[in-house]
């Protein structure tokens, strides 16, 4: 009986070692492919909020970390800077709308340094299907209404949903979600305006802030 238990234990141990080894090999082989696909997906998303024809640098490598309450929390958010030659032309900034109906909404906002929004995308959310999920491009083109709009300072009343006296449509039965996205976009765009002067002091992505 004891010999049988020992034999089973040895067999299980050997199986565990072999399985772990195979997992490590598979991970090692697939890791570069996964990383490459992640890079491609990130670039495709950045191209949706900052048109690639306006810059000529590697925007993914021009990555900095920004920590500011205007971004919805106290965590570092990635900032991707677009340049044309030596000139700064625009940036894409990760931001959080903390006041969505069903929790925080993760976003990417692209803008130039004069208050003009170039594009906005929602990266992650938990809003109600059929109502708040219209912030997703695959559900509705509402998110495209930001492109080309200009934020005229923090007191710009037009940069709000229509229910609050602004220019942006709200959703039938769901005002909280679009209001959160509009306000987060406004805050991120205003922050982007201030960043060229602070760029040298910002930590690069991967550094400890």
PDB file of C-alpha atoms in Angstrom:
ATOM      1  CA  UNK A   1       0.000   0.000   0.000  1.00  0.00           C
ATOM      2  CA  UNK A   2       2.759   2.421   1.003  1.00  0.00           C
ATOM      3  CA  UNK A   3       4.753   1.530  -2.135  1.00  0.00           C
ATOM      4  CA  UNK A   4       1.696   2.243  -4.263  1.00  0.00           C
ATOM      5  CA  UNK A   5       1.220   5.652  -2.599  1.00  0.00           C
ATOM      6  CA  UNK A   6       4.902   6.477  -3.129  1.00  0.00           C
ATOM      7  CA  UNK A   7       4.691   5.410  -6.767  1.00  0.00           C
ATOM      8  CA  UNK A   8       1.632   7.588  -7.323  1.00  0.00           C
ATOM      9  CA  UNK A   9       3.335  10.532  -5.607  1.00  0.00           C
ATOM     10  CA  UNK A  10       6.427  10.170  -7.782  1.00  0.00           C
ATOM     11  CA  UNK A  11       4.254   9.928 -10.900  1.00  0.00           C
ATOM     12  CA  UNK A  12       2.309  13.062  -9.943  1.00  0.00           C
ATOM     13  CA  UNK A  13       5.517  14.933  -9.160  1.00  0.00           C
ATOM     14  CA  UNK A  14       7.039  13.964 -12.483  1.00  0.00           C
ATOM     15  CA  UNK A  15       3.854  14.997 -14.296  1.00  0.00           C
ATOM     16  CA  UNK A  16       3.896  18.362 -12.523  1.00  0.00           C
ATOM     17  CA  UNK A  17       7.517  18.968 -13.486  1.00  0.00           C
ATOM     18  CA  UNK A  18       6.874  18.043 -17.131  1.00  0.00           C
ATOM     19  CA  UNK A  19       3.728  20.225 -17.274  1.00  0.00           C
ATOM     20  CA  UNK A  20       5.537  23.184 -15.744  1.00  0.00           C
ATOM     21  CA  UNK A  21       8.381  22.768 -18.188  1.00  0.00           C
ATOM     22  CA  UNK A  22       6.050  22.604 -21.172  1.00  0.00           C
ATOM     23  CA  UNK A  23       4.185  25.694 -19.952  1.00  0.00           C
ATOM     24  CA  UNK A  24       7.460  27.598 -19.655  1.00  0.00           C
ATOM     25  CA  UNK A  25       8.491  26.556 -23.163  1.00  0.00           C
ATOM     26  CA  UNK A  26       5.134  27.548 -24.671  1.00  0.00           C
ATOM     27  CA  UNK A  27       5.238  30.879 -22.845  1.00  0.00           C
ATOM     28  CA  UNK A  28       8.775  31.521 -24.070  1.00  0.00           C
ATOM     29  CA  UNK A  29       7.813  30.734 -27.675  1.00  0.00           C
ATOM     30  CA  UNK A  30       4.566  32.739 -27.736  1.00  0.00           C
ATOM     31  CA  UNK A  31       5.663  35.738 -25.656  1.00  0.00           C
ATOM     32  CA  UNK A  32       7.245  37.682 -28.567  1.00  0.00           C
ATOM     33  CA  UNK A  33       4.152  37.102 -30.718  1.00  0.00           C
ATOM     34  CA  UNK A  34       1.815  38.256 -27.965  1.00  0.00           C
ATOM     35  CA  UNK A  35       3.950  41.340 -27.328  1.00  0.00           C
ATOM     36  CA  UNK A  36       3.965  42.166 -31.051  1.00  0.00           C
ATOM     37  CA  UNK A  37       0.180  41.833 -31.316  1.00  0.00           C
ATOM     38  CA  UNK A  38      -0.246  44.036 -28.234  1.00  0.00           C
ATOM     39  CA  UNK A  39       1.955  46.683 -29.845  1.00  0.00           C
ATOM     40  CA  UNK A  40      -0.089  46.558 -33.056  1.00  0.00           C
ATOM     41  CA  UNK A  41      -3.369  46.879 -31.170  1.00  0.00           C
ATOM     42  CA  UNK A  42      -2.033  49.811 -29.157  1.00  0.00           C
ATOM     43  CA  UNK A  43      -0.818  51.589 -32.310  1.00  0.00           C
ATOM     44  CA  UNK A  44      -4.198  51.059 -33.977  1.00  0.00           C
ATOM     45  CA  UNK A  45      -5.916  52.626 -30.979  1.00  0.00           C
ATOM     46  CA  UNK A  46      -3.522  55.572 -30.911  1.00  0.00           C
ATOM     47  CA  UNK A  47      -4.141  56.143 -34.621  1.00  0.00           C
ATOM     48  CA  UNK A  48      -7.841  56.542 -33.851  1.00  0.00           C
ATOM     49  CA  UNK A  49      -7.264  59.463 -31.478  1.00  0.00           C
ATOM     50  CA  UNK A  50      -4.188  61.088 -33.074  1.00  0.00           C
ATOM     51  CA  UNK A  51      -4.192  60.950 -36.906  1.00  0.00           C
ATOM     52  CA  UNK A  52      -0.870  59.363 -38.001  1.00  0.00           C
ATOM     53  CA  UNK A  53      -0.489  61.830 -40.890  1.00  0.00           C
ATOM     54  CA  UNK A  54       0.138  64.741 -38.510  1.00  0.00           C
ATOM     55  CA  UNK A  55       3.283  63.273 -36.898  1.00  0.00           C
ATOM     56  CA  UNK A  56       6.415  61.394 -37.923  1.00  0.00           C
ATOM     57  CA  UNK A  57       7.909  60.066 -34.676  1.00  0.00           C
ATOM     58  CA  UNK A  58       7.365  56.701 -33.000  1.00  0.00           C
ATOM     59  CA  UNK A  59       4.535  57.780 -30.728  1.00  0.00           C
ATOM     60  CA  UNK A  60       4.601  54.548 -28.744  1.00  0.00           C
ATOM     61  CA  UNK A  61       8.201  55.138 -27.728  1.00  0.00           C
ATOM     62  CA  UNK A  62       7.504  58.766 -26.797  1.00  0.00           C
ATOM     63  CA  UNK A  63       5.656  57.647 -23.694  1.00  0.00           C
ATOM     64  CA  UNK A  64       5.557  59.482 -20.361  1.00  0.00           C
ATOM     65  CA  UNK A  65       3.705  59.080 -17.091  1.00  0.00           C
ATOM     66  CA  UNK A  66       1.309  61.740 -15.830  1.00  0.00           C
ATOM     67  CA  UNK A  67      -0.170  61.762 -12.343  1.00  0.00           C
ATOM     68  CA  UNK A  68      -2.877  64.355 -11.862  1.00  0.00           C
ATOM     69  CA  UNK A  69      -6.238  64.428 -10.084  1.00  0.00           C
ATOM     70  CA  UNK A  70      -7.809  65.715 -13.308  1.00  0.00           C
ATOM     71  CA  UNK A  71      -7.318  62.215 -14.725  1.00  0.00           C
ATOM     72  CA  UNK A  72      -9.808  60.731 -12.303  1.00  0.00           C
ATOM     73  CA  UNK A  73      -7.527  59.112  -9.728  1.00  0.00           C
ATOM     74  CA  UNK A  74      -4.028  59.296  -8.260  1.00  0.00           C
ATOM     75  CA  UNK A  75      -2.505  56.629 -10.509  1.00  0.00           C
ATOM     76  CA  UNK A  76       0.060  57.337 -13.252  1.00  0.00           C
ATOM     77  CA  UNK A  77      -1.525  57.596 -16.702  1.00  0.00           C
ATOM     78  CA  UNK A  78       0.361  57.076 -19.961  1.00  0.00           C
ATOM     79  CA  UNK A  79       0.946  60.081 -22.207  1.00  0.00           C
ATOM     80  CA  UNK A  80       1.988  59.499 -25.827  1.00  0.00           C
ATOM     81  CA  UNK A  81       3.541  62.534 -27.501  1.00  0.00           C
ATOM     82  CA  UNK A  82       3.325  63.144 -31.254  1.00  0.00           C
ATOM     83  CA  UNK A  83       6.018  65.203 -33.005  1.00  0.00           C
ATOM     84  CA  UNK A  84       6.488  66.482 -36.526  1.00  0.00           C
ATOM     85  CA  UNK A  85      10.227  66.818 -36.843  1.00  0.00           C
ATOM     86  CA  UNK A  86      11.232  68.592 -33.635  1.00  0.00           C
ATOM     87  CA  UNK A  87       7.851  70.235 -33.122  1.00  0.00           C
ATOM     88  CA  UNK A  88       5.320  68.932 -30.607  1.00  0.00           C
ATOM     89  CA  UNK A  89       1.983  68.645 -32.380  1.00  0.00           C
ATOM     90  CA  UNK A  90      -0.363  66.553 -30.240  1.00  0.00           C
ATOM     91  CA  UNK A  91      -0.667  63.917 -27.551  1.00  0.00           C
ATOM     92  CA  UNK A  92      -2.793  60.970 -26.521  1.00  0.00           C
ATOM     93  CA  UNK A  93      -3.487  60.706 -22.810  1.00  0.00           C
ATOM     94  CA  UNK A  94      -5.018  57.866 -20.841  1.00  0.00           C
ATOM     95  CA  UNK A  95      -7.670  59.105 -18.443  1.00  0.00           C
ATOM     96  CA  UNK A  96     -10.397  57.822 -16.155  1.00  0.00           C
ATOM     97  CA  UNK A  97     -13.971  59.018 -15.797  1.00  0.00           C
ATOM     98  CA  UNK A  98     -14.569  57.959 -12.190  1.00  0.00           C
ATOM     99  CA  UNK A  99     -18.255  58.860 -12.200  1.00  0.00           C
ATOM    100  CA  UNK A 100     -19.741  56.497 -14.752  1.00  0.00           C
ATOM    101  CA  UNK A 101     -23.128  54.989 -13.921  1.00  0.00           C
ATOM    102  CA  UNK A 102     -21.639  51.548 -13.239  1.00  0.00           C
ATOM    103  CA  UNK A 103     -18.145  52.570 -12.173  1.00  0.00           C
ATOM    104  CA  UNK A 104     -14.982  54.013 -13.668  1.00  0.00           C
ATOM    105  CA  UNK A 105     -14.675  54.390 -17.432  1.00  0.00           C
ATOM    106  CA  UNK A 106     -11.170  54.037 -18.879  1.00  0.00           C
ATOM    107  CA  UNK A 107     -10.497  56.289 -21.880  1.00  0.00           C
ATOM    108  CA  UNK A 108      -7.867  57.520 -24.309  1.00  0.00           C
ATOM    109  CA  UNK A 109      -8.082  61.187 -25.352  1.00  0.00           C
ATOM    110  CA  UNK A 110      -6.125  62.686 -28.241  1.00  0.00           C
ATOM    111  CA  UNK A 111      -5.738  66.462 -28.551  1.00  0.00           C
ATOM    112  CA  UNK A 112      -3.401  69.133 -29.835  1.00  0.00           C
ATOM    113  CA  UNK A 113      -1.857  71.669 -27.463  1.00  0.00           C
ATOM    114  CA  UNK A 114      -4.441  74.372 -28.179  1.00  0.00           C
ATOM    115  CA  UNK A 115      -7.551  72.713 -26.774  1.00  0.00           C
ATOM    116  CA  UNK A 116      -8.659  70.882 -29.920  1.00  0.00           C
ATOM    117  CA  UNK A 117      -9.830  67.318 -29.445  1.00  0.00           C
ATOM    118  CA  UNK A 118      -8.578  64.978 -32.169  1.00  0.00           C
ATOM    119  CA  UNK A 119     -10.289  61.809 -31.015  1.00  0.00           C
ATOM    120  CA  UNK A 120     -11.619  59.895 -28.024  1.00  0.00           C
ATOM    121  CA  UNK A 121     -11.992  56.185 -27.388  1.00  0.00           C
ATOM    122  CA  UNK A 122     -13.397  54.242 -24.460  1.00  0.00           C
ATOM    123  CA  UNK A 123     -10.990  51.461 -23.559  1.00  0.00           C
ATOM    124  CA  UNK A 124     -12.908  49.786 -20.729  1.00  0.00           C
ATOM    125  CA  UNK A 125     -16.267  50.286 -19.039  1.00  0.00           C
ATOM    126  CA  UNK A 126     -19.072  48.499 -17.199  1.00  0.00           C
ATOM    127  CA  UNK A 127     -21.999  50.611 -18.336  1.00  0.00           C
ATOM    128  CA  UNK A 128     -25.475  49.179 -18.897  1.00  0.00           C
ATOM    129  CA  UNK A 129     -25.918  47.317 -22.204  1.00  0.00           C
ATOM    130  CA  UNK A 130     -28.451  49.078 -24.415  1.00  0.00           C
ATOM    131  CA  UNK A 131     -28.071  52.361 -22.540  1.00  0.00           C
ATOM    132  CA  UNK A 132     -24.652  53.520 -21.393  1.00  0.00           C
ATOM    133  CA  UNK A 133     -22.718  51.249 -23.736  1.00  0.00           C
ATOM    134  CA  UNK A 134     -23.367  53.709 -26.583  1.00  0.00           C
ATOM    135  CA  UNK A 135     -20.002  55.210 -25.616  1.00  0.00           C
ATOM    136  CA  UNK A 136     -18.465  52.244 -27.478  1.00  0.00           C
ATOM    137  CA  UNK A 137     -17.710  52.838 -31.156  1.00  0.00           C
ATOM    138  CA  UNK A 138     -18.972  49.367 -32.094  1.00  0.00           C
ATOM    139  CA  UNK A 139     -22.371  50.279 -30.623  1.00  0.00           C
ATOM    140  CA  UNK A 140     -22.714  53.907 -31.686  1.00  0.00           C
ATOM    141  CA  UNK A 141     -20.720  56.649 -33.410  1.00  0.00           C
ATOM    142  CA  UNK A 142     -21.478  59.066 -30.549  1.00  0.00           C
ATOM    143  CA  UNK A 143     -17.842  59.023 -29.416  1.00  0.00           C
ATOM    144  CA  UNK A 144     -16.833  60.527 -32.779  1.00  0.00           C
ATOM    145  CA  UNK A 145     -18.720  63.729 -31.912  1.00  0.00           C
ATOM    146  CA  UNK A 146     -15.658  64.891 -29.949  1.00  0.00           C
ATOM    147  CA  UNK A 147     -13.361  65.008 -32.968  1.00  0.00           C
ATOM    148  CA  UNK A 148     -12.595  68.592 -33.973  1.00  0.00           C
ATOM    149  CA  UNK A 149     -14.290  70.170 -30.955  1.00  0.00           C
ATOM    150  CA  UNK A 150     -12.311  72.784 -29.022  1.00  0.00           C
ATOM    151  CA  UNK A 151     -12.311  73.256 -25.261  1.00  0.00           C
ATOM    152  CA  UNK A 152     -12.315  76.992 -24.596  1.00  0.00           C
ATOM    153  CA  UNK A 153     -10.962  76.899 -21.064  1.00  0.00           C
ATOM    154  CA  UNK A 154     -12.255  75.263 -17.870  1.00  0.00           C
ATOM    155  CA  UNK A 155     -15.424  77.402 -17.869  1.00  0.00           C
ATOM    156  CA  UNK A 156     -16.496  76.410 -21.383  1.00  0.00           C
ATOM    157  CA  UNK A 157     -20.236  75.778 -20.918  1.00  0.00           C
ATOM    158  CA  UNK A 158     -20.607  74.344 -24.414  1.00  0.00           C
ATOM    159  CA  UNK A 159     -18.352  71.384 -23.617  1.00  0.00           C
ATOM    160  CA  UNK A 160     -21.082  69.534 -21.739  1.00  0.00           C
ATOM    161  CA  UNK A 161     -24.131  67.396 -22.473  1.00  0.00           C
ATOM    162  CA  UNK A 162     -27.222  69.214 -23.707  1.00  0.00           C
ATOM    163  CA  UNK A 163     -29.053  68.562 -20.451  1.00  0.00           C
ATOM    164  CA  UNK A 164     -26.379  70.699 -18.774  1.00  0.00           C
ATOM    165  CA  UNK A 165     -26.552  73.407 -21.459  1.00  0.00           C
ATOM    166  CA  UNK A 166     -23.784  72.024 -23.671  1.00  0.00           C
ATOM    167  CA  UNK A 167     -23.414  70.748 -27.232  1.00  0.00           C
ATOM    168  CA  UNK A 168     -23.190  66.981 -26.723  1.00  0.00           C
ATOM    169  CA  UNK A 169     -26.156  64.637 -26.969  1.00  0.00           C
ATOM    170  CA  UNK A 170     -27.038  62.516 -23.996  1.00  0.00           C
ATOM    171  CA  UNK A 171     -28.567  59.048 -24.315  1.00  0.00           C
ATOM    172  CA  UNK A 172     -32.249  58.408 -23.786  1.00  0.00           C
ATOM    173  CA  UNK A 173     -32.576  57.157 -20.235  1.00  0.00           C
ATOM    174  CA  UNK A 174     -28.855  57.467 -19.584  1.00  0.00           C
ATOM    175  CA  UNK A 175     -27.371  60.899 -18.972  1.00  0.00           C
ATOM    176  CA  UNK A 176     -24.815  59.973 -16.313  1.00  0.00           C
ATOM    177  CA  UNK A 177     -22.605  57.961 -18.673  1.00  0.00           C
ATOM    178  CA  UNK A 178     -22.185  60.551 -21.472  1.00  0.00           C
ATOM    179  CA  UNK A 179     -21.805  63.316 -18.910  1.00  0.00           C
ATOM    180  CA  UNK A 180     -18.923  61.414 -17.294  1.00  0.00           C
ATOM    181  CA  UNK A 181     -17.203  60.894 -20.665  1.00  0.00           C
ATOM    182  CA  UNK A 182     -17.665  64.523 -21.761  1.00  0.00           C
ATOM    183  CA  UNK A 183     -16.294  65.866 -18.487  1.00  0.00           C
ATOM    184  CA  UNK A 184     -13.326  63.476 -18.498  1.00  0.00           C
ATOM    185  CA  UNK A 185     -12.521  64.459 -22.085  1.00  0.00           C
ATOM    186  CA  UNK A 186     -12.653  68.140 -21.168  1.00  0.00           C
ATOM    187  CA  UNK A 187     -10.336  67.683 -18.184  1.00  0.00           C
ATOM    188  CA  UNK A 188      -7.838  65.584 -20.161  1.00  0.00           C
ATOM    189  CA  UNK A 189      -7.783  68.063 -23.064  1.00  0.00           C
ATOM    190  CA  UNK A 190      -7.136  70.992 -20.750  1.00  0.00           C
ATOM    191  CA  UNK A 191      -4.342  69.044 -19.067  1.00  0.00           C
ATOM    192  CA  UNK A 192      -2.745  68.175 -22.422  1.00  0.00           C
ATOM    193  CA  UNK A 193      -2.520  71.922 -23.159  1.00  0.00           C
ATOM    194  CA  UNK A 194      -0.258  72.386 -20.135  1.00  0.00           C
ATOM    195  CA  UNK A 195       2.066  69.438 -20.715  1.00  0.00           C
ATOM    196  CA  UNK A 196       4.635  70.723 -23.246  1.00  0.00           C
ATOM    197  CA  UNK A 197       6.157  72.962 -20.577  1.00  0.00           C
ATOM    198  CA  UNK A 198       6.313  70.030 -18.129  1.00  0.00           C
ATOM    199  CA  UNK A 199       7.517  67.315 -20.474  1.00  0.00           C
ATOM    200  CA  UNK A 200      11.155  67.347 -19.337  1.00  0.00           C
ATOM    201  CA  UNK A 201      10.085  66.715 -15.756  1.00  0.00           C
ATOM    202  CA  UNK A 202       7.769  63.790 -16.502  1.00  0.00           C
ATOM    203  CA  UNK A 203       9.021  60.242 -15.934  1.00  0.00           C
ATOM    204  CA  UNK A 204       9.126  58.032 -19.003  1.00  0.00           C
ATOM    205  CA  UNK A 205       6.941  54.934 -19.141  1.00  0.00           C
ATOM    206  CA  UNK A 206       8.629  52.110 -17.292  1.00  0.00           C
ATOM    207  CA  UNK A 207      10.407  54.432 -14.851  1.00  0.00           C
ATOM    208  CA  UNK A 208       9.407  54.776 -11.238  1.00  0.00           C
ATOM    209  CA  UNK A 209       7.488  58.062 -10.923  1.00  0.00           C
TER     210      UNK A 209
END
